[in-house]
Amino acid sequence: MLVMGNKITILGAGSWGTALAVHLAQKDYRVALWTRNEEYYNELITSRENRKYLPGIKLKENIDIYLDVQEAVKNSSVLILSVPSHAVRSTLKLVKSNLDKDTIIVNTAKGFEESTLLRLSQVIQEELDGHECVVLSGPSHAEEVSKFLPTAVVASSQNQSLAEDVQDLFMSSNLRVYTNPDLCGVEIGGALKNIIALATGIADGLGYGDNTRAALITRGLAEIARLGVALGANPLTFAGLTGIGDLIVTCNSMHSRNRRAGILLGQGLKLTEVLQKIGMVVEGVRTTKVALQLAQKVKVEMPITQEVYHVIYLDKDPRVSVYDLMGRQKTHEVEEVANSKINW
């Protein structure tokens, strides 16, 4: 059981890591927030504000800023990973020798490891054998959490007791936390929604309307669930916060960097130009490549994901992608759901 005297370490001082630090500090926990960038560290120390990612949000005095990662993790009861998905393994390699054996690992990154196609909890298990992992996921823009706007998320682990400890850690009057034992489904929903956000953004950039976005969200959810079930997920998970919930918020909000990136792609910019303009990690770009490989591996159709891949990596004209999606062989929605064993 976690108590107020416990040290909570957050690795990654981007928007989400900072928002979680602000949230936990409001609950009177002592929070260690680590960044690897010395210039950024100095700015955080001096201004007590994350001006790049969360301007206007002040860091309370019980948030300690660290540049030395070993000092940051020393004597921590909980280690929260808020680094990009591609940095999870390398970050764990930095700190694993200094972790206490009872330290709870909480992952908030959404994606896969590109080289292995592993979910991030599987990467954590490989690197930290003996440490159980809890995934915190759901429709939660950092900008809103840092302002204490009502939000609901999910804590998922194969260890229900551990998930409930993390539920208690984060639960507050403005952040409601549910638990879900379907770790596979929670991670897949959180990762793949970024692909559909890219797709809806592309449609917005092309000047299409609400009908198009609704179609992409709905059919996007169908292919997320299709792949998820093939990989062992519970289909009902995709009807929850980490499925349709995360999909709605990511596909409809300008807080979403994946949606903003999609809009720029739809307006004709190339990927390199888009990433330069966004200036932050766009997880959906890497996830698209991994998802397509996984779909091919388990023989699952993901037409929206395939077209997003073609636009991003093969410079396909987005309008041609829309034409190709609309011209696919006709099918029956209910029969398709039944055939994929998704019972909702």
C-alpha positions as semicolon CSV with decimal commas, in nm:
position;residue;x (nm);y (nm);z (nm)
1;M;0,000;0,000;0,000
2;L;0,137;0,341;-0,100
3;V;0,146;0,624;0,155
4;M;0,212;0,997;0,128
5;G;0,577;0,960;0,230
6;N;0,656;0,744;-0,072
7;K;0,872;0,891;-0,347
8;I;0,714;0,882;-0,692
9;T;0,952;0,914;-0,987
10;I;0,840;1,019;-1,335
11;L;1,086;0,961;-1,618
12;G;1,007;1,205;-1,897
13;A;0,918;1,571;-1,850
14;G;0,708;1,610;-2,163
15;S;0,345;1,717;-2,151
16;W;0,205;1,395;-2,000
17;G;0,487;1,336;-1,754
18;T;0,455;1,694;-1,631
19;A;0,077;1,672;-1,607
20;L;0,103;1,357;-1,395
21;A;0,360;1,527;-1,173
22;V;0,123;1,822;-1,124
23;H;-0,164;1,584;-1,047
24;L;0,030;1,377;-0,791
25;A;0,181;1,686;-0,631
26;Q;-0,172;1,819;-0,581
27;K;-0,237;1,498;-0,384
28;D;0,067;1,587;-0,166
29;Y;0,300;1,315;-0,295
30;R;0,670;1,392;-0,326
31;V;0,740;1,371;-0,699
32;A;1,075;1,338;-0,876
33;L;1,049;1,457;-1,238
34;W;1,342;1,366;-1,464
35;T;1,452;1,517;-1,793
36;R;1,761;1,422;-1,993
37;N;1,799;1,770;-2,147
38;E;2,024;2,005;-1,946
39;E;1,890;2,326;-2,100
40;Y;1,535;2,213;-2,036
41;Y;1,629;2,112;-1,681
42;N;1,768;2,458;-1,606
43;E;1,451;2,621;-1,740
44;L;1,227;2,399;-1,526
45;I;1,434;2,475;-1,216
46;T;1,435;2,849;-1,282
47;S;1,079;2,910;-1,397
48;R;0,899;2,620;-1,220
49;E;0,697;2,594;-1,539
50;N;0,704;2,363;-1,843
51;R;0,683;2,643;-2,098
52;K;0,736;2,418;-2,400
53;Y;0,470;2,157;-2,326
54;L;0,236;2,300;-2,059
55;P;0,271;2,677;-2,054
56;G;0,100;2,851;-1,765
57;I;0,100;2,547;-1,535
58;K;0,315;2,605;-1,226
59;L;0,509;2,320;-1,061
60;K;0,448;2,296;-0,687
61;E;0,736;2,286;-0,440
62;N;0,692;1,912;-0,381
63;I;0,798;1,841;-0,742
64;D;1,176;1,794;-0,753
65;I;1,346;1,827;-1,092
66;Y;1,631;1,589;-1,174
67;L;1,893;1,572;-1,447
68;D;2,072;1,274;-1,290
69;V;1,849;0,975;-1,365
70;Q;2,009;0,754;-1,100
71;E;1,933;1,008;-0,829
72;A;1,582;1,044;-0,964
73;V;1,499;0,674;-0,927
74;K;1,684;0,618;-0,598
75;N;1,449;0,497;-0,321
76;S;1,141;0,531;-0,543
77;S;0,829;0,335;-0,453
78;V;0,675;0,395;-0,796
79;L;0,850;0,450;-1,129
80;I;0,630;0,610;-1,398
81;L;0,750;0,585;-1,756
82;S;0,641;0,887;-1,961
83;V;0,905;0,866;-2,232
84;P;0,818;0,799;-2,600
85;S;0,756;0,434;-2,687
86;H;1,084;0,402;-2,879
87;A;1,279;0,514;-2,568
88;V;1,123;0,275;-2,316
89;R;1,384;-0,002;-2,341
90;S;1,687;0,229;-2,346
91;T;1,550;0,424;-2,047
92;L;1,497;0,104;-1,848
93;K;1,853;-0,004;-1,923
94;L;1,972;0,322;-1,766
95;V;1,791;0,273;-1,437
96;K;1,731;-0,096;-1,372
97;S;2,043;-0,147;-1,160
98;N;1,927;0,127;-0,921
99;L;1,566;0,018;-0,879
100;D;1,446;-0,133;-0,553
101;K;1,305;-0,483;-0,599
102;D;0,960;-0,369;-0,479
103;T;0,936;-0,061;-0,702
104;I;0,605;-0,054;-0,891
105;I;0,646;0,016;-1,263
106;V;0,373;0,223;-1,430
107;N;0,386;0,276;-1,806
108;T;0,201;0,563;-1,970
109;A;0,359;0,548;-2,318
110;K;0,129;0,433;-2,600
111;G;0,282;0,232;-2,880
112;F;0,488;-0,074;-2,967
113;E;0,858;-0,143;-2,989
114;E;0,928;-0,108;-3,359
115;S;1,213;-0,359;-3,389
116;T;1,040;-0,645;-3,202
117;L;0,666;-0,567;-3,247
118;L;0,630;-0,613;-2,870
119;R;0,378;-0,431;-2,656
120;L;0,550;-0,201;-2,409
121;S;0,455;-0,411;-2,104
122;Q;0,637;-0,700;-2,274
123;V;0,945;-0,481;-2,322
124;I;0,931;-0,388;-1,953
125;Q;0,902;-0,755;-1,856
126;E;1,208;-0,841;-2,065
127;E;1,420;-0,563;-1,914
128;L;1,291;-0,577;-1,555
129;D;1,235;-0,944;-1,489
130;G;1,068;-0,967;-1,150
131;H;0,902;-0,625;-1,163
132;E;0,533;-0,631;-1,245
133;C;0,394;-0,357;-1,464
134;V;0,077;-0,149;-1,458
135;V;-0,036;0,037;-1,769
136;L;-0,218;0,368;-1,723
137;S;-0,416;0,458;-2,034
138;G;-0,731;0,627;-2,158
139;P;-0,870;0,951;-2,303
140;S;-0,654;1,201;-2,118
141;H;-0,504;1,511;-2,273
142;A;-0,222;1,644;-2,057
143;E;-0,343;2,000;-2,106
144;E;-0,674;1,916;-1,935
145;V;-0,537;1,691;-1,661
146;S;-0,292;1,964;-1,558
147;K;-0,588;2,201;-1,517
148;F;-0,774;1,942;-1,305
149;L;-1,060;1,897;-1,551
150;P;-1,268;1,580;-1,495
151;T;-1,100;1,284;-1,666
152;A;-1,134;0,904;-1,654
153;V;-0,857;0,652;-1,728
154;V;-0,778;0,283;-1,678
155;A;-0,510;0,104;-1,474
156;S;-0,438;-0,239;-1,621
157;S;-0,217;-0,519;-1,497
158;Q;-0,204;-0,896;-1,478
159;N;-0,181;-0,838;-1,102
160;Q;-0,519;-0,699;-0,992
161;S;-0,392;-0,597;-0,649
162;L;-0,115;-0,392;-0,811
163;A;-0,364;-0,229;-1,049
164;E;-0,575;-0,132;-0,748
165;D;-0,270;0,021;-0,574
166;V;-0,210;0,237;-0,884
167;Q;-0,581;0,315;-0,898
168;D;-0,558;0,450;-0,541
169;L;-0,239;0,642;-0,623
170;F;-0,397;0,843;-0,905
171;M;-0,764;0,853;-0,800
172;S;-0,892;1,200;-0,708
173;S;-1,199;1,420;-0,738
174;N;-1,090;1,517;-1,091
175;L;-0,926;1,192;-1,210
176;R;-1,136;0,876;-1,194
177;V;-0,941;0,552;-1,241
178;Y;-1,096;0,218;-1,337
179;T;-0,914;-0,115;-1,343
180;N;-0,916;-0,368;-1,629
181;P;-0,725;-0,700;-1,628
182;D;-0,705;-0,707;-2,010
183;L;-0,352;-0,571;-2,042
184;C;-0,328;-0,673;-2,409
185;G;-0,650;-0,494;-2,508
186;V;-0,574;-0,180;-2,309
187;E;-0,231;-0,145;-2,471
188;I;-0,354;-0,218;-2,823
189;G;-0,641;0,030;-2,796
190;G;-0,412;0,301;-2,662
191;A;-0,155;0,247;-2,937
192;L;-0,373;0,198;-3,245
193;K;-0,606;0,494;-3,184
194;N;-0,316;0,717;-3,292
195;I;-0,331;0,566;-3,641
196;I;-0,700;0,647;-3,674
197;A;-0,631;0,999;-3,542
198;L;-0,383;1,042;-3,826
199;A;-0,651;0,921;-4,069
200;T;-0,920;1,159;-3,937
201;G;-0,668;1,442;-3,943
202;I;-0,585;1,366;-4,306
203;A;-0,957;1,378;-4,387
204;D;-0,986;1,714;-4,211
205;G;-0,685;1,842;-4,404
206;L;-0,855;1,740;-4,726
207;G;-1,159;1,946;-4,628
208;Y;-1,395;1,655;-4,561
209;G;-1,665;1,675;-4,297
210;D;-1,823;1,514;-3,993
211;N;-1,960;1,221;-4,193
212;T;-1,610;1,125;-4,302
213;R;-1,470;1,152;-3,951
214;A;-1,754;0,943;-3,806
215;A;-1,696;0,674;-4,069
216;L;-1,323;0,665;-4,000
217;I;-1,368;0,650;-3,621
218;T;-1,627;0,373;-3,643
219;R;-1,450;0,163;-3,903
220;G;-1,120;0,240;-3,733
221;L;-1,254;0,093;-3,411
222;A;-1,360;-0,218;-3,603
223;E;-1,009;-0,282;-3,731
224;I;-0,848;-0,202;-3,395
225;A;-1,074;-0,459;-3,231
226;R;-1,015;-0,707;-3,514
227;L;-0,639;-0,699;-3,459
228;G;-0,678;-0,688;-3,081
229;V;-0,894;-0,999;-3,069
230;A;-0,653;-1,182;-3,301
231;L;-0,372;-1,100;-3,056
232;G;-0,567;-1,222;-2,754
233;A;-0,753;-0,915;-2,625
234;N;-1,100;-0,911;-2,474
235;P;-1,332;-0,750;-2,734
236;L;-1,528;-0,564;-2,464
237;T;-1,217;-0,361;-2,378
238;F;-1,254;-0,174;-2,708
239;A;-1,599;-0,054;-2,605
240;G;-1,442;0,116;-2,301
241;L;-1,220;0,410;-2,215
242;T;-0,905;0,272;-2,377
243;G;-1,097;0,182;-2,693
244;I;-1,376;0,407;-2,813
245;G;-1,303;0,662;-2,537
246;D;-0,943;0,724;-2,638
247;L;-1,041;0,710;-3,004
248;I;-1,304;0,984;-2,964
249;V;-1,078;1,226;-2,780
250;T;-0,776;1,172;-3,007
251;C;-0,968;1,200;-3,333
252;N;-1,164;1,511;-3,238
253;S;-0,927;1,736;-3,045
254;M;-0,661;1,980;-3,157
255;H;-0,469;1,881;-2,843
256;S;-0,391;1,560;-3,033
257;R;-0,057;1,587;-3,209
258;N;-0,152;1,282;-3,422
259;R;-0,464;1,457;-3,549
260;R;-0,267;1,778;-3,612
261;A;-0,004;1,579;-3,802
262;G;-0,278;1,419;-4,011
263;I;-0,424;1,757;-4,099
264;L;-0,085;1,871;-4,231
265;L;-0,048;1,550;-4,433
266;G;-0,394;1,606;-4,580
267;Q;-0,290;1,957;-4,677
268;G;-0,006;1,813;-4,882
269;L;0,298;1,835;-4,656
270;K;0,553;1,554;-4,651
271;L;0,622;1,358;-4,334
272;T;0,954;1,530;-4,258
273;E;0,788;1,870;-4,286
274;V;0,498;1,758;-4,068
275;L;0,720;1,628;-3,787
276;Q;0,926;1,947;-3,796
277;K;0,613;2,161;-3,761
278;I;0,465;1,951;-3,480
279;G;0,794;1,960;-3,289
280;M;0,701;1,666;-3,065
281;V;0,684;1,287;-3,098
282;V;0,393;1,170;-3,315
283;E;0,349;0,814;-3,190
284;G;0,108;0,716;-3,468
285;V;0,382;0,734;-3,731
286;R;0,584;0,446;-3,584
287;T;0,272;0,261;-3,469
288;T;0,132;0,252;-3,824
289;K;0,431;0,056;-3,946
290;V;0,417;-0,192;-3,656
291;A;0,040;-0,239;-3,676
292;L;0,058;-0,327;-4,044
293;Q;0,330;-0,585;-3,976
294;L;0,124;-0,736;-3,694
295;A;-0,187;-0,744;-3,915
296;Q;0,003;-0,928;-4,187
297;K;0,146;-1,168;-3,929
298;V;-0,197;-1,272;-3,794
299;K;-0,373;-1,234;-4,133
300;V;-0,610;-0,952;-4,031
301;E;-0,736;-0,683;-4,268
302;M;-0,670;-0,322;-4,163
303;P;-0,758;-0,111;-4,467
304;I;-0,746;0,231;-4,294
305;T;-0,410;0,151;-4,136
306;Q;-0,281;0,033;-4,472
307;E;-0,381;0,356;-4,644
308;V;-0,230;0,571;-4,367
309;Y;0,092;0,375;-4,415
310;H;0,083;0,440;-4,791
311;V;0,033;0,813;-4,737
312;I;0,308;0,842;-4,474
313;Y;0,574;0,613;-4,611
314;L;0,497;0,579;-4,984
315;D;0,386;0,939;-5,054
316;K;0,048;0,824;-5,183
317;D;-0,196;1,104;-5,262
318;P;-0,443;1,111;-4,969
319;R;-0,735;1,167;-5,206
320;V;-0,647;0,847;-5,390
321;S;-0,638;0,665;-5,055
322;V;-0,989;0,788;-4,977
323;Y;-1,106;0,678;-5,323
324;D;-0,953;0,332;-5,270
325;L;-1,115;0,297;-4,925
326;M;-1,456;0,396;-5,058
327;G;-1,423;0,157;-5,351
328;R;-1,342;-0,156;-5,151
329;Q;-1,549;-0,469;-5,214
330;K;-1,892;-0,439;-5,053
331;T;-1,959;-0,624;-4,729
332;H;-2,215;-0,655;-4,449
333;E;-2,123;-0,480;-4,124
334;V;-2,299;-0,724;-3,888
335;E;-2,161;-1,030;-4,066
336;E;-1,812;-0,881;-4,054
337;V;-1,835;-0,834;-3,680
338;A;-1,970;-1,186;-3,632
339;N;-1,695;-1,338;-3,845
340;S;-1,426;-1,164;-3,639
341;K;-1,581;-1,300;-3,317
342;I;-1,639;-0,953;-3,176
343;N;-1,958;-0,990;-2,975
344;W;-2,073;-0,631;-2,937
